[in-house]
XYZ file of C-alpha atoms in Angstrom:
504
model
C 0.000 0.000 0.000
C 0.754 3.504 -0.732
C -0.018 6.450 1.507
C 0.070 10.144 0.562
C 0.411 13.163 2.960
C 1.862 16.703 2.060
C 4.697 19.561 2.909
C 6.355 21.874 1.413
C 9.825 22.996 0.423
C 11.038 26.715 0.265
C 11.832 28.647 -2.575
C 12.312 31.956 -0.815
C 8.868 33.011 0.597
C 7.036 30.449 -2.082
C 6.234 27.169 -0.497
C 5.925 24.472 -2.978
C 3.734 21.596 -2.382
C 6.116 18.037 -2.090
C 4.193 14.517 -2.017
C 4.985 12.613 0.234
C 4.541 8.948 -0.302
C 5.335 6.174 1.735
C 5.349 2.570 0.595
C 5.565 -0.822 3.195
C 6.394 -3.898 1.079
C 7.718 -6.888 1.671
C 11.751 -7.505 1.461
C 14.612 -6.873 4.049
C 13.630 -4.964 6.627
C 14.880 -0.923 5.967
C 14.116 2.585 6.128
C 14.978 4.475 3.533
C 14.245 8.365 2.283
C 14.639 9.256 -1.295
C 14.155 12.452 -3.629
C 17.108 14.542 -3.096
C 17.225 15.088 1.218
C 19.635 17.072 2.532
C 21.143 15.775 5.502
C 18.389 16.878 8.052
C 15.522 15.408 6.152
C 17.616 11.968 5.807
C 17.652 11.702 9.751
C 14.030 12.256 9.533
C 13.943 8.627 9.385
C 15.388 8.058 13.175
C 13.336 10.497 14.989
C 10.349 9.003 13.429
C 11.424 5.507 14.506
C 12.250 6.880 18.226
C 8.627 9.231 18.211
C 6.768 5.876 17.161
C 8.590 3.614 20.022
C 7.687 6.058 22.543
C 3.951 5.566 21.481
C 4.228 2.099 21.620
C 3.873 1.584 17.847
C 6.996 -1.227 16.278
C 7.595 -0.939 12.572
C 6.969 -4.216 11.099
C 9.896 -5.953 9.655
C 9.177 -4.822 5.809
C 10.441 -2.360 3.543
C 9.777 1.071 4.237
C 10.530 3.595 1.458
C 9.616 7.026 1.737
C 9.410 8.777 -1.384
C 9.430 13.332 -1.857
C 7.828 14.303 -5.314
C 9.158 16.326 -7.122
C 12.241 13.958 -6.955
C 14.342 16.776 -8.291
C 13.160 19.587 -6.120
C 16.422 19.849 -3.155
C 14.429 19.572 0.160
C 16.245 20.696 3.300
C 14.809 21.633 6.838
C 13.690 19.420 10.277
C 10.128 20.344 8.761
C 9.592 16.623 7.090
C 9.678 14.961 9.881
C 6.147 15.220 10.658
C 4.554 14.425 6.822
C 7.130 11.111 6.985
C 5.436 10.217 9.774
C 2.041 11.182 8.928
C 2.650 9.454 5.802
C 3.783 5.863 8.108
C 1.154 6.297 9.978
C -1.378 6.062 7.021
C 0.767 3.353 5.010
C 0.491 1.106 8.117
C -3.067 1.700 8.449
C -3.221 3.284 12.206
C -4.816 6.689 11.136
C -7.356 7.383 7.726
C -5.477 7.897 4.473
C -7.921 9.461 3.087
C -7.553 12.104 5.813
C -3.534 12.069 5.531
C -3.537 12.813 1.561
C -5.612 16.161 2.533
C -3.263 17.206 4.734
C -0.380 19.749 4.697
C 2.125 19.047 7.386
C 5.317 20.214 8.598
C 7.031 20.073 11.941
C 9.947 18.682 13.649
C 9.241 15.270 16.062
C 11.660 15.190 19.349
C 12.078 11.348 20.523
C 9.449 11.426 22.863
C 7.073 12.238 19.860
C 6.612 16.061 21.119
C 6.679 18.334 18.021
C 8.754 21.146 17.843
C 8.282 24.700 16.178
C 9.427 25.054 12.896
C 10.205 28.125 10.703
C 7.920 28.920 7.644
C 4.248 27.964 8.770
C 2.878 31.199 7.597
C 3.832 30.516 3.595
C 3.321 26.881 4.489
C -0.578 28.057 5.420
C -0.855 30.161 2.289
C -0.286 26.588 -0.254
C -2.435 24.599 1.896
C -5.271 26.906 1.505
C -4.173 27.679 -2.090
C -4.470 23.417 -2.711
C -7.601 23.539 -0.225
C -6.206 21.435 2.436
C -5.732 21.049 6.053
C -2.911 22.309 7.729
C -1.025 20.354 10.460
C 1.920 21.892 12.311
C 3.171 21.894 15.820
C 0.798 23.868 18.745
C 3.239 26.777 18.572
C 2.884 27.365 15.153
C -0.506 27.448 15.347
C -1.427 31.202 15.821
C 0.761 32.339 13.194
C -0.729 30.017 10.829
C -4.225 30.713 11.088
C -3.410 33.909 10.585
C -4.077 33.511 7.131
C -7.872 32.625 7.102
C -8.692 30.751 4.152
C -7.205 27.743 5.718
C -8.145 24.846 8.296
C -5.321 24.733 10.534
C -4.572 21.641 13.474
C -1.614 22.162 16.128
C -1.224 19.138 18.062
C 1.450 19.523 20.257
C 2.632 15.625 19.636
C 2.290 13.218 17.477
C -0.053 10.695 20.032
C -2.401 13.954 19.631
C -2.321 13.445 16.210
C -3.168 10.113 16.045
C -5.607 10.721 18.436
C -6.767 13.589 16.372
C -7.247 11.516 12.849
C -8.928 8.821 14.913
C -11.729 10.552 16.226
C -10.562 9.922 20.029
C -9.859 13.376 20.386
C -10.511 15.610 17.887
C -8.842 19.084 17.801
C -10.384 22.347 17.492
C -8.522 24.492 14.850
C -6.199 27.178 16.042
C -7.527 30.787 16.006
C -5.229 33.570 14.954
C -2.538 34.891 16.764
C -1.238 39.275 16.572
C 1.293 40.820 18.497
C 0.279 44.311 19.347
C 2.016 46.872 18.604
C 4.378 48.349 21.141
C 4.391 51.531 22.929
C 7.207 53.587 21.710
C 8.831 55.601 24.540
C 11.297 57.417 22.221
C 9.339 60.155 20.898
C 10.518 63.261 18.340
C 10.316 65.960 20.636
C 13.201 64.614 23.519
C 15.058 65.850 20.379
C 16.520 69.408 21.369
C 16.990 71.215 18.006
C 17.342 70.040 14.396
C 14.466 71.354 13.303
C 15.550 70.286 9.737
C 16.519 66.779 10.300
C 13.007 66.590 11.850
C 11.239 67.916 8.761
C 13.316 65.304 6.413
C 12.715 62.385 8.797
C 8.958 63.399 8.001
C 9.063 63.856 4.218
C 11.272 60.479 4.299
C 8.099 58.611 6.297
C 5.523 59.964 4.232
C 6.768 59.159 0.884
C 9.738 56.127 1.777
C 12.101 58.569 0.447
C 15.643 57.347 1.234
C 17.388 59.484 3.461
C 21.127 59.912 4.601
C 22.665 62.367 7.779
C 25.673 63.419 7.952
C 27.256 65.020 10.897
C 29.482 65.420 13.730
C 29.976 62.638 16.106
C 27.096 63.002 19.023
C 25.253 65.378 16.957
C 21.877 63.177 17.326
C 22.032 61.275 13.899
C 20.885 58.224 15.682
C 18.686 59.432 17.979
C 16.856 60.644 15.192
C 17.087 57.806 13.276
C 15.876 55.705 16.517
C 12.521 57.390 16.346
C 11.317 56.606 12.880
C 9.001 53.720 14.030
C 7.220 55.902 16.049
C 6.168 58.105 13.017
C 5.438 55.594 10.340
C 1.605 54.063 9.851
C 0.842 50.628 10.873
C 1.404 48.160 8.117
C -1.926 47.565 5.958
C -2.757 43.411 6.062
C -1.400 43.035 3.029
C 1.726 44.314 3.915
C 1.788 42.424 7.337
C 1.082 39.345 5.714
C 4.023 39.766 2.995
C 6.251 41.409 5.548
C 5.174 38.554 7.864
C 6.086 35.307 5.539
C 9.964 36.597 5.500
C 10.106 36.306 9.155
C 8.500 33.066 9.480
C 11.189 31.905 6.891
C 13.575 33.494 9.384
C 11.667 32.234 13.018
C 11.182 36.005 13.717
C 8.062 35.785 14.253
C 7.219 35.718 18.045
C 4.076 35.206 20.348
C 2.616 33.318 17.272
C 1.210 36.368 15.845
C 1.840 38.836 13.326
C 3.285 42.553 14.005
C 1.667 45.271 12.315
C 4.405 47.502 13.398
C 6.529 48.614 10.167
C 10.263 46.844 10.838
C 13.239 48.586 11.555
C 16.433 46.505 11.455
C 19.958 48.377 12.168
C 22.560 45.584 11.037
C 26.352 46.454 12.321
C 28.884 47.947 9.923
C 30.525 44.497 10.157
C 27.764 42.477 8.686
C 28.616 40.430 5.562
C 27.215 40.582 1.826
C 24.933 37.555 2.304
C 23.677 39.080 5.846
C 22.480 42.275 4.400
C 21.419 40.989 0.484
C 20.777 37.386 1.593
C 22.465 34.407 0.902
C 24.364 31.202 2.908
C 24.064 27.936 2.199
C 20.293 27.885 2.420
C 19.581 31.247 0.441
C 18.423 33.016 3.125
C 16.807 36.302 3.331
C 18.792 39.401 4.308
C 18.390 42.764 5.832
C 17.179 44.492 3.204
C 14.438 41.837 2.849
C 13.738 41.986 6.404
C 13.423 45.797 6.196
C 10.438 44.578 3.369
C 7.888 47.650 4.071
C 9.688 49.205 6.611
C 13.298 50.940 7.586
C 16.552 49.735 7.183
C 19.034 51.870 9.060
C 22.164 51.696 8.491
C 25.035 53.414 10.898
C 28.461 54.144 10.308
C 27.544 54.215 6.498
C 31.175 54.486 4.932
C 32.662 51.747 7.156
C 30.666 49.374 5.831
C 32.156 47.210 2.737
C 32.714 48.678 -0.809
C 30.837 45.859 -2.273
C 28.015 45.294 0.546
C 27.486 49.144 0.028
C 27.382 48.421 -3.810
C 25.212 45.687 -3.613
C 22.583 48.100 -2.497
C 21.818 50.228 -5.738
C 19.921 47.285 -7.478
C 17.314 46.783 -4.897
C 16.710 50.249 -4.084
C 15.610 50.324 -7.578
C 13.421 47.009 -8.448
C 12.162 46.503 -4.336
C 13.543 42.469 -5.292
C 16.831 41.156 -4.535
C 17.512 37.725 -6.700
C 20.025 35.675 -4.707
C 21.332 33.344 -7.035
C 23.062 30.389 -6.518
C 24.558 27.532 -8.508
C 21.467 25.302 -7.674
C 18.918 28.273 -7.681
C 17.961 31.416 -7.937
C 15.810 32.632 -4.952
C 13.877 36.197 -5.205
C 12.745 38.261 -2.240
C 10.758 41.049 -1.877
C 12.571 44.395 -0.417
C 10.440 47.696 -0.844
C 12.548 49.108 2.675
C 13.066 52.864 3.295
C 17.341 53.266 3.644
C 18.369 55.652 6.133
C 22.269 56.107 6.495
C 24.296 58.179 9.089
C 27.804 58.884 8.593
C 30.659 61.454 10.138
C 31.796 64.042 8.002
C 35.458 62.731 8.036
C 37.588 59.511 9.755
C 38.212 61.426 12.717
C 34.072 62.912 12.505
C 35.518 66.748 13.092
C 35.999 68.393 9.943
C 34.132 70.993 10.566
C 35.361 71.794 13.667
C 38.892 74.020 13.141
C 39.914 73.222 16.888
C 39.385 69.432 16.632
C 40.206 68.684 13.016
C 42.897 66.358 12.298
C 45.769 67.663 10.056
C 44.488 65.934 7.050
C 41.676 68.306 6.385
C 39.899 68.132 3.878
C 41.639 65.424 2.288
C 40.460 63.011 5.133
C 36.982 64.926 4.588
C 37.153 63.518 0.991
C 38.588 60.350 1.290
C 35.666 58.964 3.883
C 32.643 60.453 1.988
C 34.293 59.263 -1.208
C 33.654 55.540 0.268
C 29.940 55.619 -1.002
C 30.275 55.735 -5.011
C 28.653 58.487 -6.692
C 25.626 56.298 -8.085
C 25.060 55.201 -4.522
C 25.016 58.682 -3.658
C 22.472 59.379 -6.355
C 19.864 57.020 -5.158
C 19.111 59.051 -1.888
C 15.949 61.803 -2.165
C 16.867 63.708 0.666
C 20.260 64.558 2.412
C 20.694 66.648 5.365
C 23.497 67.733 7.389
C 23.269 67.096 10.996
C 25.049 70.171 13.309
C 26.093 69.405 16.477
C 23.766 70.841 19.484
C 25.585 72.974 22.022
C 25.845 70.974 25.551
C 23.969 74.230 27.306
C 20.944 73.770 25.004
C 20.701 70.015 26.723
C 19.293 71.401 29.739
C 16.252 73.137 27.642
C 12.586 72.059 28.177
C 11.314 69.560 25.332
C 10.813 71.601 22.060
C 8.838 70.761 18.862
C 6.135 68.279 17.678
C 5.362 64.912 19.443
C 5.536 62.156 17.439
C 2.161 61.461 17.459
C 1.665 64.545 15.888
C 3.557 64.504 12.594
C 2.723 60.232 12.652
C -0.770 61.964 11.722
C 0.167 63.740 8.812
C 2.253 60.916 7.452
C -0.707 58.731 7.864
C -2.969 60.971 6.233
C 0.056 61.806 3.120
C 0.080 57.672 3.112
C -3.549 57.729 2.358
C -3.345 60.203 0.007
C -1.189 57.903 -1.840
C -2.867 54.933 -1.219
C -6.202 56.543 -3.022
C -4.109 58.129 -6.065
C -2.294 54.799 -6.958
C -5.447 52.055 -5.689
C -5.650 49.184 -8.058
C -1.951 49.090 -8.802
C 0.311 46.564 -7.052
C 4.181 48.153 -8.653
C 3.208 51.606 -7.052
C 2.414 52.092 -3.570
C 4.141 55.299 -2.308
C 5.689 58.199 -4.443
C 9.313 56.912 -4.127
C 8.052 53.958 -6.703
C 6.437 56.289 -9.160
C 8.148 56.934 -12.276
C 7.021 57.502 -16.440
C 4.284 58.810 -17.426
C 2.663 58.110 -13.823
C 5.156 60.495 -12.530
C 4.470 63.292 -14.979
C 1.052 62.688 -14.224
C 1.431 63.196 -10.560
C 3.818 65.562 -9.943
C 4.068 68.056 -12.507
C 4.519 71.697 -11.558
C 3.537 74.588 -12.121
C 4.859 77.301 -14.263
C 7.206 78.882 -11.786
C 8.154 75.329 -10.227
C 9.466 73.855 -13.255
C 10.694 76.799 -14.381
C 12.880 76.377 -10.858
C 14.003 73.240 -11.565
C 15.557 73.148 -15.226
C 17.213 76.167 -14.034
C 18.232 74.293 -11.157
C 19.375 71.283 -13.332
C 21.064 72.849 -15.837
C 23.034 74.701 -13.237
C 23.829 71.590 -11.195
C 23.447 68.904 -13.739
C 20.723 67.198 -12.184
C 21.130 63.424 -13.514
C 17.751 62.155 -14.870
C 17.762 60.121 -11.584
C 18.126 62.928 -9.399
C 15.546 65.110 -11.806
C 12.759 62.764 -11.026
C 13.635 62.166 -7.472
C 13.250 65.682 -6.629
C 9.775 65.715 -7.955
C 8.641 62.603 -6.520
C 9.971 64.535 -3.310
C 8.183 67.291 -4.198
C 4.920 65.717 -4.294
C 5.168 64.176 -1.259
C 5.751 67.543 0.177
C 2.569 68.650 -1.198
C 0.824 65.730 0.021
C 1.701 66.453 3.257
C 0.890 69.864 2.740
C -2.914 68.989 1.510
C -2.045 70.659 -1.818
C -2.868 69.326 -4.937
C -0.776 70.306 -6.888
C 3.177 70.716 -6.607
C 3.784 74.756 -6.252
C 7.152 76.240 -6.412
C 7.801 75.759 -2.397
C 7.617 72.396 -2.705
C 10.061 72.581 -5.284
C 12.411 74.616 -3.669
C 12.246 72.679 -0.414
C 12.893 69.147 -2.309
C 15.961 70.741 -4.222
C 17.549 72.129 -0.899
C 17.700 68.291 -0.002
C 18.466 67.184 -2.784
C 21.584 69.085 -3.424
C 22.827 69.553 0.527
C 26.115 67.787 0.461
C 27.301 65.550 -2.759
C 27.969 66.325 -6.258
C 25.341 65.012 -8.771
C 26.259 62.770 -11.422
């Protein structure tokens, strides 16, 4: 007899359905896993054999050959264990096959038959209700699986419940879903003393997901500023949640077995390698710039991070997808993230201070700064410079807007956006428009544009740079309430836009 039961294998956040079929026959007695396993899934076949002694069930001295369709799809991950053993269970007649071959399973088994969490439930839910079956995965999985409604989800938390389960002894009610509310931020925009103007880009950057980079002295606030983004951006919309979501159930980031509506914000060390921030390893794993998918990815220290990691970068900024490709395939991940860099002026971070300066001024000046390429350069909307705040201003009452109250005017500029580009899935925010969607947008008026080609034939604007400053523009009129783009919004996105680099 031949049983059926069902997993899946990961090709970045797709889940692929794999058969699982499992075949007792007569011959000399062995257990034996075929379709290309990876070392994990090929010790599937102990932990099986040790869950079913502990529950009193002997294999019977046949054949046992377990079989993953497609034979030629790599399968790798503890996750197997589970449909194997579903799959035994049915070929030796103990639970319903009929019930096992409309089931999606995947979990880890310890030897006592306990099942243990496993990473990608949440794209693992999405095939089984896209195939219209049953999901089975261990209890704490559960929440973040039924998360995705259209599907029947079952989280024993061993495998004598499942049996018991697919029996009728004790049936299982399916899990409800889990969310992790959203935290209470205590770092808030006005504990800022000063920098008025870094305040006003770190809005324009949230409203639009402009890319933004400071630069300025060391203690001069760049990170403090940069610490309170979260607490300005909107909560993710579902659909964002639920593709932001399936990356961190590939990477067991998910916690409380719920999904976070809160936009991420990852801040990766200056030391992190290529395949931690683009994604990569032995397994193809997502990186940074995936897990910043519809949120922030801060990055300090910006210079002293690789040449190449930094190069890396300009691709994705571009498409939102990073492709990590690999000799046996070619994985693609989603990465629509909002970059914000900080970086010191100069090595020693004083080169605009006479009395502190090094001796290599300006050279050193030029030198650091000329670690991020010019095309890198290009790719940021706004760039500010970051002054330092005189220590006797520290003792100042809190000045400026709460957070609260510019997160309601980027929520209401979101909207905005969200109503002009509804019913397309490529543009979401005014950092993604560009063509004739852009013209249509964010053309100005008669004395605006008349602004800017002077201003681009004096500076030589790149085409780049050209539309970035009216995408910029517009989202300054958004958050204005204007309809149209006006010659102050013009102006303001061009004194961003040229603040610090050279164009190219």
């Amino acid at each position: 007899m031949v049983a059926l039961a069902y997993t899946v294998a990961f090709e970045g956040i797709e889940a692929r359905l794999v058969e699982v079929q499992c075949a007792v026959t007569p011959g000399i007695p062995a257990f034996s896993i075929v379709g290309l396993p990876d070392k994990a899934v090929s010790e599937a076949r102990e932990r099986v054999r040790a869950a079913l002694t502990a529950m009193a069930i002997a294999l019977p001295s046949k054949r046992i050959t377990v079989n993953l369709s497609p034979a030629d799809l790599p399968k790798e991950g503890s996750h197997f264990d589970l449909p194997i053993a579903l799959a035994l269970l049915a070929a030796l007649e103990i639970i319903p096959a009929e019930d096992a071959a409309q089931t999606v399973a995947l979990g880890e088994l310890s030897l006592d038959g306990t099942l243990v969490p496993v990473v990608g439930a949440l794209p693992a839910a999405m095939a089984a209700a896209h195939e219209n079956r049953t999901l089975l995965c261990p209890e704490a999985c559960g929440a973040e699986a039924a998360w995705v409604g259209a599907v029947n989800v079952i989280a024993p938390k061993s495998l004598g419940h499942v049996v018991r389960h697919f029996t009728g002894q004790s049936v299982l009610a399916p899990s409800e879903p889990g969310e992790v509310q959203k935290a209470t931020s205590s770092r808030d925009l006005s504990e800022v003393k000063g920098q008025e103007r870094a305040k006003r880009a770190l809005e324009i950057a949230a409203a639009g997901r402009h890319h933004l980079i400071m630069v300025g002295a060391p203690g001069s606030g760049k990170s403090m500023l940069a610490a309170r983004i979260p607490g300005i951006l909107p909560p993710l919309t579902p659909a964002e949640a639920l593709e932001t979501s399936m990356i961190h159930s590939l990477s067991g980031l998910l916690d409380e077995g719920g999904i976070n509506r809160e936009r991420p914000f990852r801040e990766p060390h200056h030391t992190a390698s290529m395949a931690a921030i683009v994604g990569g390893g032995r397994t193809a794993k997502p990186g940074e710039i995936s897990l910043a998918h519809n949120g922030v990815l801060f990055m300090d220290e910006f210079p002293e991070f690789a040449r190449a990691v930094l190069e890396t970068l300009r691709q994705p900024i571009e498409t939102g997808e990073v492709v990590v490709a690999r000799a046996n395939a070619h994985v693609r991940y989603p990465c629509r993230f909002m970059l914000v860099a900080a970086a010191n002026p100069c090595k020693c971070g004083h080169l605009t201070d006479p009395a502190r300066a090094c001796a290599r001024v300006p050279i050193c000046g030029e030198d650091y700064m000329g670690r991020i390429s010019g095309p890198l350069m290009d790719r940021f909307d706004l760039r500010i410079e970051v002054p330092p705040v005189a220590f006797t201003d520290l003792d100042l009452p809190e000045s400026g807007e709460s957070s609260a109250n510019v997160a309601d005017r980027v929520a209401q500029a979101r909207m905005v956006q969200q109503q002009r580009f509804e019913g397309r899935d490529d543009i979401r925010v005014n950092a993604d428009a560009e063509g004739h969607v852009l013209e249509e947008i964010a053309t100005p008026d008669t004395e605006g544009r008349a602004l800017l080609v002077k201003i681009a034939e004096r500076f030589g604007l790149s085409a780049r740079g050209y539309h970035r400053v009216l995408r910029v523009a517009r989202t300054i009129a958004d958050l204005e309430g204007s309809d149209d783009v006006r010659k102050p919004h013009v102006a303001e996105a061009v004194s961003y836009r040229l603040a610090m680099a050279k164009e190219v």
